[in-house]
Every structure is written in structure tokens, then in C-alpha cells.
Amino acid sequence: MRRLFVLSVDSLFYDDMGWLKDCPNLSAILAAGSQVERVQSVYPAMTYAAHATMLTGCYPDVHGIYHNEKVQVDNPHPEWHWRRAELKVPTLLDAAYTAGYTSCVVNWPVTGADPHITYDIPEIWSDEPGGDGRPRFVQVCSPGIETLYDRYSHLLRWKYQPELDEFGTCCLLDVIRDHQPEVILLHLSYLDHARHAHGAFSPEAREALQACDARFGRVAGLLKQLGLYDATNFVVVGDHGHLPVRQVFHPNILFREHGLLDAGETGRVTSWKAYCHSAGLSAHVVLADPADEAVRRQVEALLQSFVADESLGVEQVFTARQAREQWNLAGPFQYVLESREGTAFGNRCTGPVLQQADNSDYKISVSAHGHLPTKGPQPTFFAAGPQVRPGVTVARGRLIDEAPTWAALLGLTMPAAQGRPVRELLRD
């Protein structure tokens, strides 16, 4: 059996390559292997949509994950797309399972309760800080993994970083030591959190990348002790870019002023005809009754007025049809707003229409994503191992090509994928 280790460093850019000199474990992979320098992500450029694409080789309109969160207008803490059952197409892990591989998947989005993962340690948390995440976790982990949760849950601090990365790393080390699975997928998101809070190219972001490298180094060290490192194909990937945010625009406040929704004193929606759900640097507009033509005309006129008023920071509006045809995006919404540089979208229904970024939420922090994948810094992809051809550089790539490439490293195919293997990187 071949071996594969995919490390997703959330928001790793090609622009970060200069920082790798301080990351000995990641730079060793880069030096020994090959790279796709800049990889075009998906729309919106968000973690869950991107990781679903990396897992399936399909765009969001095909695999079904359009955002990190679900659109739940009446829920102040919308659920995230945690479960494998929400994916509409086969995954790399399905192909590996069918071929007889054992797998361990740690903190990888949209993998909860996946019956084809041998050791499933999913990314999931309680609704609010301080809540008990165990009941939700044990519903979606694979049998026996609850013992690892109990062993290491003292490390967790809700969904915050670097605690979540440390929890996942400790769990993975135990699984490797005890079971040595052939396929490993590990998602580390501390770099992304640091970029949100401090800026994409801040000293804190650089330190977070070094911390990710150190955690990967602990895992690589164990694989060396077990004699598995040289037999493993390592792949390191990013998922999306980041752009700076100066202001946050709250469309729901103007929807409320125009009679399209009502909200109580706490700001929670009590009734609505239209609602805007932030995706960071883009946003999804939902109509309660898409067949109500009068409301549709009112909403369309209002959205166009947002574009006309440049101070609001709305660059363009896509209809659902345009989003699908132009950007392979589909979901339970009728319009998509794309922001101008420096503006993010918020969900608030009361208060000022515009505010400064305040880091109270990942969507309205000083650096954010969710934008068109053609903008800003681009994710990267590099790999090394027995099935990887060394010394190859490919300038441009697509996120949909990653899963088929990983499958090829295992000697597998993914017929349902929209992407193709990057053959230039492969020995056979």
C-alpha cells in the first residue's frame, strides 16, 4: 500500500514562501519535491467550500458546500457544514476506503460522521464559548475516538487557536503511534486565525506559520521513528487568500429600513422578506419567498443602489444564475454581493450601517476572505515523496485538481471529479 499525508495549512499563500526559511519541516518538503505555485480557489474563497473542493475535486455548485455556515436566519449561531452527509459527491476518502486503505482525518472540514474514515477526528464545537463540545463531537467521530477527546479535551478553548490545532495534533500522534494509517489528512488553522486578527503579513501571522511547522514537525518526527517518513507522499496545501478590511457594511440594516425585515431590541430577526448572510468579503442574499416578484424587484433595486453608493463598498451583484454560470457557486440564496477592496459584510440588523473591523467575528476582522478567487494572494501546493517527481514547478493550478492528484499518488482514480491529476508532478 502507498502512503499519503496531506497537510492543509489554512490560508497558506505562495507569498509565504520567503517565510519558509524559518520553517524547517515544511521547507524540507518544498526542497525535496515539486510545487504548483499559485492555485485558484473557489467562490467564495472560504475554508469549508475550499476544503470540500479539495476533498472531492468538484466546485461548490456540484459538491454542495457554499459557505462555512448554513443559512439559518433565525439562529444567532448558525451551524457549520460539519457532516460528510452534506457532500453530494464521492470523496478521496471514499476511493481510499474502497481500495482498502486505512485513514485518519483530523480537523478537516465536512468530514463528521464519515463511515469511510477509519479514525475520524472531526472539526466541530459547541454553539457558544464555554459550551460543552463533547456531546456534538461524539456524534460525529469514529468509534473509539471519544477516548482521545477525553484525553486531550483539556487543551481545547472552544474553536479558538492555537488550542484546536494542538488538540488535533496530539490526537493524531496517538493514532499514528497505535495504528499507522496509510492515509492522513490534517488541517491546521492557526495561521488563518492570526491573519484575521492581525493582518495577512503581520509578525503574528509569521509566528503562527512557524507554530504550524513545529506541530507538523512533531508528526514527521514520529513517522521517522516508525520508519514511515521516506515511504510517505507528503502534500502541503493552502485553501484561500486574505485581503485587508477597513470597514464593515451591514446590508440587513438597510433591509430593515426598507421594510424587508424586522428585528427585536436584541437585533435578532423576528420576521423577514429578505436577509443578507455574510461570507466575509462576499455575502448571500436570501428571499423568504423567491416567487414574490414585487419583493424581488424591490430587493434588486436596493442592491443596485448599494453598488451605486461607493461608500458602502459593494463592487457588484450576481444573481444566483450568474453566480453558478460564472463562478460555479450555488446555494439557498438568490443573490451574491461582492465587496470592493477594504470592505467586508456583516449580519447585524441594528446599529450603524458602517463600522470599523473589530475582530469580533472572523468575517469582520481586520483581514478576511470569502472573495472572488481571482483576487489577492493565491494558495499554493507543494509535494514530495516516492510517487512525486522532484524539481518540477507549475505556475498555475486549480483547487479542483488537488483531490485527483492525491488519488493518483495512491494509485487511485476519482471519476466523479471535475478536476484532473497534475501529471507533471507525478512519477507514474
CSV table of N, CA, C and O in Angstrom, one decimal, residues 2 4 6 36 39-40 42 50-59 62-63 89-96 101 108 185 233 235 237 381 383 387-388 397-428:
chain,number,residue,atom,x,y,z
A,2,ARG,N,0.5,2.2,-0.8
A,2,ARG,CA,1.2,3.5,-0.7
A,2,ARG,C,0.7,4.3,0.5
A,2,ARG,O,-0.3,4.0,1.1
A,4,LEU,N,0.1,8.4,2.1
A,4,LEU,CA,-0.2,9.8,1.7
A,4,LEU,C,-0.5,10.6,3.0
A,4,LEU,O,-1.3,10.2,3.9
A,6,VAL,N,-1.6,14.5,3.7
A,6,VAL,CA,-2.0,15.9,3.3
A,6,VAL,C,-2.1,16.8,4.4
A,6,VAL,O,-2.8,16.6,5.4
A,36,VAL,N,3.1,23.5,-7.3
A,36,VAL,CA,2.2,24.4,-8.1
A,36,VAL,C,2.2,25.7,-7.4
A,36,VAL,O,1.6,25.8,-6.2
A,39,VAL,N,-2.5,28.5,-6.9
A,39,VAL,CA,-3.7,27.7,-7.1
A,39,VAL,C,-5.0,28.5,-7.0
A,39,VAL,O,-5.2,29.2,-5.9
A,40,GLN,N,-5.8,28.5,-8.0
A,40,GLN,CA,-7.1,29.3,-7.9
A,40,GLN,C,-8.1,28.5,-7.0
A,40,GLN,O,-8.4,27.4,-7.3
A,42,VAL,N,-11.9,28.6,-4.8
A,42,VAL,CA,-13.3,28.6,-5.3
A,42,VAL,C,-14.0,29.8,-4.7
A,42,VAL,O,-13.5,30.6,-3.9
A,50,ALA,N,-13.7,25.5,0.2
A,50,ALA,CA,-12.5,25.1,-0.4
A,50,ALA,C,-12.1,23.7,0.0
A,50,ALA,O,-11.6,22.9,-0.8
A,51,HIS,N,-12.2,23.4,1.3
A,51,HIS,CA,-11.8,22.0,1.7
A,51,HIS,C,-12.7,20.9,1.1
A,51,HIS,O,-12.3,19.8,0.9
A,52,ALA,N,-14.0,21.3,0.9
A,52,ALA,CA,-14.9,20.3,0.2
A,52,ALA,C,-14.4,20.1,-1.2
A,52,ALA,O,-14.5,19.0,-1.7
A,53,THR,N,-14.0,21.2,-1.8
A,53,THR,CA,-13.4,21.1,-3.2
A,53,THR,C,-12.2,20.2,-3.2
A,53,THR,O,-12.0,19.4,-4.0
A,54,MET,N,-11.3,20.5,-2.2
A,54,MET,CA,-10.0,19.7,-2.2
A,54,MET,C,-10.3,18.2,-1.9
A,54,MET,O,-9.5,17.4,-2.4
A,55,LEU,N,-11.4,17.9,-1.3
A,55,LEU,CA,-11.7,16.5,-0.9
A,55,LEU,C,-12.4,15.8,-2.1
A,55,LEU,O,-12.3,14.6,-2.2
A,56,THR,N,-13.1,16.6,-2.9
A,56,THR,CA,-13.9,15.9,-4.0
A,56,THR,C,-13.4,16.2,-5.4
A,56,THR,O,-13.8,15.4,-6.3
A,57,GLY,N,-12.7,17.2,-5.6
A,57,GLY,CA,-12.3,17.6,-6.9
A,57,GLY,C,-13.4,18.3,-7.7
A,57,GLY,O,-13.4,18.3,-8.9
A,58,CYS,N,-14.4,18.8,-7.0
A,58,CYS,CA,-15.6,19.4,-7.6
A,58,CYS,C,-15.8,20.8,-7.1
A,58,CYS,O,-15.3,21.2,-6.0
A,59,TYR,N,-16.5,21.6,-7.9
A,59,TYR,CA,-16.8,23.0,-7.5
A,59,TYR,C,-18.0,23.0,-6.5
A,59,TYR,O,-18.8,22.0,-6.5
A,62,VAL,N,-21.5,21.7,-7.4
A,62,VAL,CA,-21.6,20.3,-7.5
A,62,VAL,C,-21.5,19.6,-6.2
A,62,VAL,O,-22.3,18.7,-5.9
A,63,HIS,N,-20.5,20.0,-5.3
A,63,HIS,CA,-20.4,19.3,-4.1
A,63,HIS,C,-21.4,19.8,-3.0
A,63,HIS,O,-21.6,19.1,-2.0
A,89,VAL,N,-21.2,14.4,-3.6
A,89,VAL,CA,-20.4,13.7,-4.5
A,89,VAL,C,-19.4,12.8,-3.7
A,89,VAL,O,-19.1,13.1,-2.6
A,90,PRO,N,-18.8,11.8,-4.4
A,90,PRO,CA,-17.8,11.0,-3.7
A,90,PRO,C,-16.5,11.8,-3.4
A,90,PRO,O,-16.2,12.8,-4.0
A,91,THR,N,-15.8,11.3,-2.4
A,91,THR,CA,-14.6,12.0,-2.0
A,91,THR,C,-13.3,11.1,-2.2
A,91,THR,O,-13.4,9.9,-2.5
A,92,LEU,N,-12.2,11.7,-2.0
A,92,LEU,CA,-10.9,10.9,-2.0
A,92,LEU,C,-11.0,9.8,-1.0
A,92,LEU,O,-10.5,8.7,-1.2
A,93,LEU,N,-11.6,10.1,0.2
A,93,LEU,CA,-11.6,9.1,1.3
A,93,LEU,C,-12.6,7.9,0.9
A,93,LEU,O,-12.3,6.8,1.3
A,94,ASP,N,-13.6,8.1,0.1
A,94,ASP,CA,-14.4,7.0,-0.4
A,94,ASP,C,-13.6,6.1,-1.3
A,94,ASP,O,-13.6,4.9,-1.2
A,95,ALA,N,-12.8,6.7,-2.2
A,95,ALA,CA,-11.9,5.9,-3.1
A,95,ALA,C,-10.9,5.2,-2.3
A,95,ALA,O,-10.6,4.0,-2.6
A,96,ALA,N,-10.3,5.8,-1.3
A,96,ALA,CA,-9.3,5.1,-0.5
A,96,ALA,C,-9.9,3.9,0.3
A,96,ALA,O,-9.3,2.9,0.4
A,101,TYR,N,-7.5,1.1,1.9
A,101,TYR,CA,-6.6,1.9,2.8
A,101,TYR,C,-7.3,2.2,4.1
A,101,TYR,O,-8.5,2.4,4.2
A,108,TRP,N,-10.5,18.2,9.6
A,108,TRP,CA,-10.8,18.5,8.2
A,108,TRP,C,-12.3,18.9,8.1
A,108,TRP,O,-13.1,18.1,8.4
A,185,LEU,N,-5.0,13.0,6.7
A,185,LEU,CA,-5.3,14.4,6.3
A,185,LEU,C,-5.4,15.2,7.6
A,185,LEU,O,-6.2,14.9,8.5
A,233,ASN,N,4.1,10.0,0.8
A,233,ASN,CA,4.0,11.1,-0.1
A,233,ASN,C,3.4,12.2,0.7
A,233,ASN,O,2.2,12.1,1.2
A,235,VAL,N,2.0,16.1,1.0
A,235,VAL,CA,1.4,17.2,0.2
A,235,VAL,C,1.1,18.3,1.2
A,235,VAL,O,0.4,18.1,2.2
A,237,VAL,N,-0.7,22.1,1.4
A,237,VAL,CA,-1.6,23.0,0.6
A,237,VAL,C,-2.2,24.2,1.4
A,237,VAL,O,-2.2,24.1,2.7
A,381,PHE,N,0.6,24.9,-3.4
A,381,PHE,CA,0.6,23.4,-3.3
A,381,PHE,C,2.0,22.9,-3.5
A,381,PHE,O,2.6,23.2,-4.6
A,383,ALA,N,4.6,19.2,-2.9
A,383,ALA,CA,4.6,17.8,-2.5
A,383,ALA,C,6.0,17.2,-2.7
A,383,ALA,O,6.8,17.6,-3.5
A,387,GLN,N,6.2,8.9,-4.9
A,387,GLN,CA,5.5,9.0,-6.2
A,387,GLN,C,5.5,10.4,-6.8
A,387,GLN,O,4.8,10.7,-7.7
A,388,VAL,N,6.3,11.3,-6.2
A,388,VAL,CA,6.3,12.7,-6.7
A,388,VAL,C,7.6,12.9,-7.4
A,388,VAL,O,8.7,12.6,-7.0
A,397,GLY,N,-2.5,26.6,-11.1
A,397,GLY,CA,-3.3,25.4,-10.9
A,397,GLY,C,-4.7,25.7,-10.4
A,397,GLY,O,-5.0,26.9,-10.3
A,398,ARG,N,-5.5,24.7,-10.2
A,398,ARG,CA,-6.8,24.8,-9.8
A,398,ARG,C,-7.1,23.9,-8.6
A,398,ARG,O,-6.6,22.8,-8.5
A,399,LEU,N,-7.9,24.4,-7.7
A,399,LEU,CA,-8.2,23.6,-6.5
A,399,LEU,C,-8.9,22.3,-6.8
A,399,LEU,O,-8.7,21.3,-6.1
A,400,ILE,N,-9.7,22.3,-7.9
A,400,ILE,CA,-10.4,21.1,-8.2
A,400,ILE,C,-9.4,20.0,-8.7
A,400,ILE,O,-9.8,18.8,-8.7
A,401,ASP,N,-8.2,20.3,-9.0
A,401,ASP,CA,-7.2,19.3,-9.4
A,401,ASP,C,-6.5,18.6,-8.3
A,401,ASP,O,-5.8,17.6,-8.5
A,402,GLU,N,-6.7,19.1,-7.1
A,402,GLU,CA,-5.9,18.5,-5.9
A,402,GLU,C,-6.4,17.1,-5.6
A,402,GLU,O,-5.5,16.2,-5.5
A,403,ALA,N,-7.6,16.9,-5.3
A,403,ALA,CA,-8.1,15.5,-5.0
A,403,ALA,C,-7.7,14.5,-6.0
A,403,ALA,O,-7.2,13.4,-5.6
A,404,PRO,N,-7.9,14.7,-7.3
A,404,PRO,CA,-7.5,13.7,-8.3
A,404,PRO,C,-6.0,13.5,-8.2
A,404,PRO,O,-5.5,12.4,-8.5
A,405,THR,N,-5.2,14.5,-7.9
A,405,THR,CA,-3.7,14.4,-7.8
A,405,THR,C,-3.4,13.5,-6.6
A,405,THR,O,-2.5,12.6,-6.7
A,406,TRP,N,-4.0,13.8,-5.5
A,406,TRP,CA,-3.8,13.0,-4.3
A,406,TRP,C,-4.2,11.5,-4.5
A,406,TRP,O,-3.5,10.6,-4.1
A,407,ALA,N,-5.3,11.3,-5.2
A,407,ALA,CA,-5.7,10.0,-5.5
A,407,ALA,C,-4.7,9.3,-6.4
A,407,ALA,O,-4.4,8.1,-6.2
A,408,ALA,N,-4.1,10.0,-7.4
A,408,ALA,CA,-3.1,9.4,-8.2
A,408,ALA,C,-1.9,9.0,-7.4
A,408,ALA,O,-1.3,8.0,-7.8
A,409,LEU,N,-1.5,9.7,-6.4
A,409,LEU,CA,-0.4,9.4,-5.6
A,409,LEU,C,-0.7,8.0,-4.9
A,409,LEU,O,0.3,7.3,-4.5
A,410,LEU,N,-1.9,7.7,-4.6
A,410,LEU,CA,-2.3,6.4,-4.0
A,410,LEU,C,-2.6,5.3,-5.0
A,410,LEU,O,-2.9,4.2,-4.7
A,411,GLY,N,-2.4,5.7,-6.3
A,411,GLY,CA,-2.7,4.7,-7.4
A,411,GLY,C,-4.2,4.6,-7.6
A,411,GLY,O,-4.7,3.6,-8.2
A,412,LEU,N,-5.0,5.6,-7.3
A,412,LEU,CA,-6.5,5.6,-7.4
A,412,LEU,C,-6.9,6.6,-8.4
A,412,LEU,O,-6.2,7.5,-8.8
A,413,THR,N,-8.2,6.5,-8.8
A,413,THR,CA,-8.8,7.5,-9.7
A,413,THR,C,-10.1,8.0,-9.0
A,413,THR,O,-10.7,7.3,-8.1
A,414,MET,N,-10.6,9.2,-9.5
A,414,MET,CA,-11.8,9.8,-9.0
A,414,MET,C,-12.7,10.2,-10.2
A,414,MET,O,-12.7,11.3,-10.6
A,415,PRO,N,-13.4,9.2,-10.7
A,415,PRO,CA,-14.2,9.5,-12.0
A,415,PRO,C,-15.2,10.6,-11.8
A,415,PRO,O,-15.5,11.3,-12.8
A,416,ALA,N,-15.7,10.9,-10.6
A,416,ALA,CA,-16.7,11.9,-10.5
A,416,ALA,C,-16.2,13.3,-10.4
A,416,ALA,O,-16.9,14.3,-10.4
A,417,ALA,N,-14.8,13.4,-10.2
A,417,ALA,CA,-14.2,14.7,-10.0
A,417,ALA,C,-14.3,15.6,-11.3
A,417,ALA,O,-14.1,15.0,-12.4
A,418,GLN,N,-14.4,16.9,-11.1
A,418,GLN,CA,-14.4,17.8,-12.3
A,418,GLN,C,-12.9,18.1,-12.6
A,418,GLN,O,-12.6,18.6,-13.8
A,419,GLY,N,-12.0,18.0,-11.7
A,419,GLY,CA,-10.6,18.3,-11.9
A,419,GLY,C,-9.8,17.1,-12.5
A,419,GLY,O,-10.4,16.0,-12.7
A,420,ARG,N,-8.5,17.3,-12.7
A,420,ARG,CA,-7.7,16.2,-13.3
A,420,ARG,C,-6.4,16.2,-12.5
A,420,ARG,O,-6.0,17.2,-11.9
A,421,PRO,N,-5.7,15.0,-12.4
A,421,PRO,CA,-4.4,15.0,-11.8
A,421,PRO,C,-3.4,15.9,-12.4
A,421,PRO,O,-3.4,16.1,-13.6
A,422,VAL,N,-2.6,16.5,-11.6
A,422,VAL,CA,-1.5,17.3,-12.2
A,422,VAL,C,-0.3,16.4,-12.5
A,422,VAL,O,0.6,16.1,-11.7
A,423,ARG,N,-0.4,15.8,-13.7
A,423,ARG,CA,0.5,14.8,-14.1
A,423,ARG,C,2.0,15.2,-14.1
A,423,ARG,O,2.9,14.4,-13.9
A,424,GLU,N,2.2,16.5,-14.3
A,424,GLU,CA,3.6,17.0,-14.3
A,424,GLU,C,4.3,16.7,-13.0
A,424,GLU,O,5.6,16.6,-13.0
A,425,LEU,N,3.6,16.5,-11.9
A,425,LEU,CA,4.2,16.3,-10.6
A,425,LEU,C,4.4,14.8,-10.3
A,425,LEU,O,5.1,14.5,-9.3
A,426,LEU,N,3.9,13.9,-11.1
A,426,LEU,CA,3.8,12.5,-10.7
A,426,LEU,C,4.9,11.7,-11.5
A,426,LEU,O,5.1,11.9,-12.6
A,427,ARG,N,5.4,10.7,-10.8
A,427,ARG,CA,6.4,9.8,-11.4
A,427,ARG,C,5.7,8.9,-12.3
A,427,ARG,O,6.4,8.4,-13.3
A,428,ASP,N,4.5,8.4,-12.0
A,428,ASP,CA,3.9,7.5,-12.9
A,428,ASP,C,2.4,7.8,-13.1
A,428,ASP,O,1.9,8.6,-12.4
